[in-house]
Amino acid sequence: MTLRVLGVDPGLTRCGIGVVDIEQNRRATMVAVGVVGTSAELTLDKRLLVIAQAIDEWLDLHEPDVVAVERVFSQMNVSTVMGVAQASGVVIAAAARRGIPVALHTPSEVKAAVTGSGTANKDAVTKLVTKILRLNAPPKPADAADALALALTHAWRAGSGMGSAGGFGKGTLTPAQKAWADAEAKARRAR
């Protein structure tokens, strides 16, 4: 069984989109990657329409089992948060219209899943995404690599065996995945 995940690194200027197929043994293969760009010269409604049309095309073409979107990070400046939130909303609504589950992942969660460190920099994420997916060259710009990292994070988050939330359910976790999942569960309980 293969899980197809469409990852989205949302943004108004650059919206990274990546599609990855992940087998139950965790072997991942890139299907497609790209970036949808919009000009700041366009009005907000036109920028969101460009993103919406691109997401619709990617969803229809690649038919993912789940969509993984970067969760809005509250420590960004307000204008950045607004653009990311608006682009995210367009993506989430497009998936919902098709009945495709959506999962949100924080930047530190993605970094931890791909590199083993929640504080890794973009270069480290790109380098490991390139290695994990066996690519000849790193995906560029960073938004494209981040979209692929989001897809990998979602599929790997819970281990192997298809789960009901559009990911692989609890099964055999690597020691690093288990430690990460335990730490994440402990942090949630502490809130």
Coordinates of C-alpha atoms in Angstrom, one line a residue:
M1 CA 0.0 0.0 0.0
T2 CA 1.3 3.5 -0.9
L3 CA 0.2 6.7 0.7
R4 CA 0.2 9.8 -1.5
V5 CA 0.6 13.1 0.3
L6 CA 0.5 16.6 -1.2
G7 CA 2.5 18.9 1.0
V8 CA 2.0 22.7 0.9
D9 CA 4.3 25.4 2.3
P10 CA 1.7 28.3 2.0
G11 CA 2.6 31.8 1.2
L12 CA 1.3 34.6 -1.0
T13 CA 4.5 35.3 -2.8
R14 CA 5.7 31.7 -3.1
C15 CA 3.5 28.7 -2.3
G16 CA 5.5 25.5 -2.3
I17 CA 3.7 22.3 -3.4
G18 CA 5.1 18.8 -3.4
V19 CA 3.7 15.3 -3.9
V20 CA 5.3 12.3 -2.4
D21 CA 4.4 8.6 -2.5
I22 CA 5.3 6.7 0.7
E23 CA 5.4 3.0 1.0
Q24 CA 4.7 1.2 4.3
N25 CA 8.4 0.5 4.7
R26 CA 8.8 4.3 4.8
R27 CA 10.5 4.5 1.3
A28 CA 9.5 7.8 -0.2
T29 CA 9.4 8.8 -3.8
M30 CA 8.8 12.3 -5.1
V31 CA 6.0 12.5 -7.7
A32 CA 6.1 16.2 -8.4
V33 CA 7.3 19.5 -6.9
G34 CA 6.8 23.1 -7.7
V35 CA 6.2 26.6 -6.5
V36 CA 3.2 28.9 -7.3
G37 CA 4.3 32.5 -7.3
T38 CA 2.2 35.6 -7.2
S39 CA 3.3 39.2 -7.6
A40 CA 2.8 41.8 -4.9
E41 CA 1.6 44.0 -7.7
L42 CA -1.6 41.9 -7.9
T43 CA -4.6 42.6 -5.6
L44 CA -5.1 40.1 -2.8
D45 CA -8.1 38.5 -4.4
K46 CA -6.2 37.9 -7.6
R47 CA -3.2 36.4 -5.7
L48 CA -5.4 34.0 -3.8
L49 CA -7.2 33.1 -7.1
V50 CA -3.8 32.1 -8.7
I51 CA -3.0 29.9 -5.7
A52 CA -6.5 28.4 -5.6
Q53 CA -6.4 27.5 -9.3
A54 CA -2.9 26.0 -9.0
I55 CA -4.0 23.9 -5.9
D56 CA -7.1 22.7 -7.7
E57 CA -5.0 21.6 -10.7
W58 CA -2.5 19.7 -8.4
L59 CA -5.3 18.1 -6.4
D60 CA -7.1 16.9 -9.6
L61 CA -3.9 15.8 -11.3
H62 CA -2.3 14.0 -8.4
E63 CA -5.3 12.8 -6.4
P64 CA -3.6 12.7 -3.0
D65 CA -4.9 10.6 0.0
V66 CA -4.1 13.5 2.3
V67 CA -2.9 17.1 2.2
A68 CA -0.3 18.3 4.7
V69 CA -0.1 22.1 5.3
E70 CA 2.3 24.1 7.3
R71 CA 0.6 25.5 10.4
V72 CA 0.7 29.3 10.7
F73 CA 3.5 30.2 13.0
S74 CA 2.4 33.0 15.4
Q75 CA 5.9 34.5 15.9
M76 CA 6.1 35.8 12.3
N77 CA 5.3 39.4 11.7
V78 CA 1.6 40.2 11.3
S79 CA 1.6 40.7 7.5
T80 CA 3.4 37.4 6.9
V81 CA 1.0 35.6 9.2
M82 CA -2.0 37.0 7.3
G83 CA -0.6 36.0 3.9
V84 CA 0.3 32.5 5.1
A85 CA -3.1 32.1 6.8
Q86 CA -5.0 33.3 3.7
A87 CA -3.1 31.0 1.4
S88 CA -3.6 28.1 3.9
G89 CA -7.3 28.7 3.9
V90 CA -7.5 28.5 0.1
V91 CA -5.6 25.1 0.2
I92 CA -7.7 23.7 3.1
A93 CA -11.0 24.6 1.4
A94 CA -9.9 23.1 -1.9
A95 CA -9.0 19.8 -0.2
A96 CA -12.3 19.9 1.8
R97 CA -14.3 20.3 -1.4
R98 CA -12.9 17.0 -2.6
G99 CA -13.2 15.2 0.8
I100 CA -9.5 15.0 1.2
P101 CA -8.3 15.0 4.8
V102 CA -6.0 17.9 5.8
A103 CA -3.3 17.8 8.5
L104 CA -1.4 20.8 9.8
H105 CA 2.2 20.6 11.0
T106 CA 4.3 23.2 12.7
P107 CA 7.7 24.2 11.2
S108 CA 9.6 22.7 14.2
E109 CA 7.6 19.4 13.8
V110 CA 8.6 19.2 10.2
K111 CA 12.3 19.9 11.0
A112 CA 12.3 17.3 13.7
A113 CA 10.7 14.7 11.5
V114 CA 13.1 15.2 8.6
T115 CA 16.3 16.0 10.3
G116 CA 15.9 14.8 13.9
S117 CA 16.2 18.3 15.3
G118 CA 13.3 20.8 15.6
T119 CA 15.8 23.7 15.3
A120 CA 17.4 22.6 12.0
N121 CA 17.9 25.3 9.4
K122 CA 16.5 25.3 5.9
D123 CA 19.7 24.0 4.3
A124 CA 19.7 20.9 6.6
V125 CA 16.0 20.3 5.7
T126 CA 16.7 20.6 2.0
K127 CA 19.8 18.4 2.2
L128 CA 17.9 15.6 3.9
V129 CA 14.8 15.9 1.7
T130 CA 17.1 15.5 -1.3
K131 CA 18.7 12.4 0.3
I132 CA 15.5 10.8 1.5
L133 CA 13.8 11.2 -1.9
R134 CA 17.0 10.1 -3.8
L135 CA 17.0 13.3 -5.9
N136 CA 19.8 14.3 -8.2
A137 CA 19.6 17.9 -7.1
P138 CA 18.0 19.8 -4.2
P139 CA 14.5 21.1 -4.9
K140 CA 14.6 24.9 -5.3
P141 CA 13.6 27.3 -4.0
A142 CA 13.4 26.4 -0.3
D143 CA 9.6 26.5 -0.4
A144 CA 9.6 23.5 -2.7
A145 CA 11.8 21.5 -0.4
D146 CA 9.6 22.6 2.6
A147 CA 6.5 21.3 0.8
L148 CA 8.2 17.9 0.3
A149 CA 9.3 17.9 3.9
L150 CA 5.7 18.5 5.0
A151 CA 4.5 15.5 3.0
L152 CA 7.2 13.3 4.5
T153 CA 6.4 14.5 8.0
H154 CA 2.8 13.7 7.7
A155 CA 3.4 10.2 6.3
W156 CA 6.1 9.4 8.9
R157 CA 4.5 11.0 11.9
A158 CA 2.7 7.9 13.1
G159 CA 4.8 5.0 11.8
S160 CA 3.5 2.3 9.4
G161 CA 0.1 0.8 8.6
M162 CA -2.6 3.0 7.0
G163 CA -4.5 5.0 9.7
S164 CA -7.9 6.6 9.6
A165 CA -6.5 10.2 9.6
G166 CA -5.0 9.9 6.2
G167 CA -1.6 8.8 7.3
F168 CA 0.2 5.7 8.3
G169 CA -1.2 4.6 11.7
K170 CA 0.7 3.4 14.8
G171 CA 2.8 0.4 13.9
T172 CA 6.5 0.0 13.8
L173 CA 8.3 3.2 14.7
T174 CA 12.0 3.8 14.4
P175 CA 13.6 4.6 17.8
A176 CA 13.9 8.3 16.7
Q177 CA 10.2 8.4 15.7
K178 CA 9.1 6.8 19.0
A179 CA 11.2 9.3 21.0
W180 CA 9.7 12.1 19.0
A181 CA 6.1 10.8 19.3
D182 CA 6.6 10.3 23.1
A183 CA 8.0 13.8 23.5
E184 CA 5.2 15.3 21.5
A185 CA 2.5 13.4 23.5
K186 CA 4.2 14.6 26.8
A187 CA 4.2 18.2 25.6
R188 CA 0.5 18.0 24.7
R189 CA -0.4 16.5 28.2
A190 CA 1.6 19.3 29.9
R191 CA -0.6 22.1 28.2

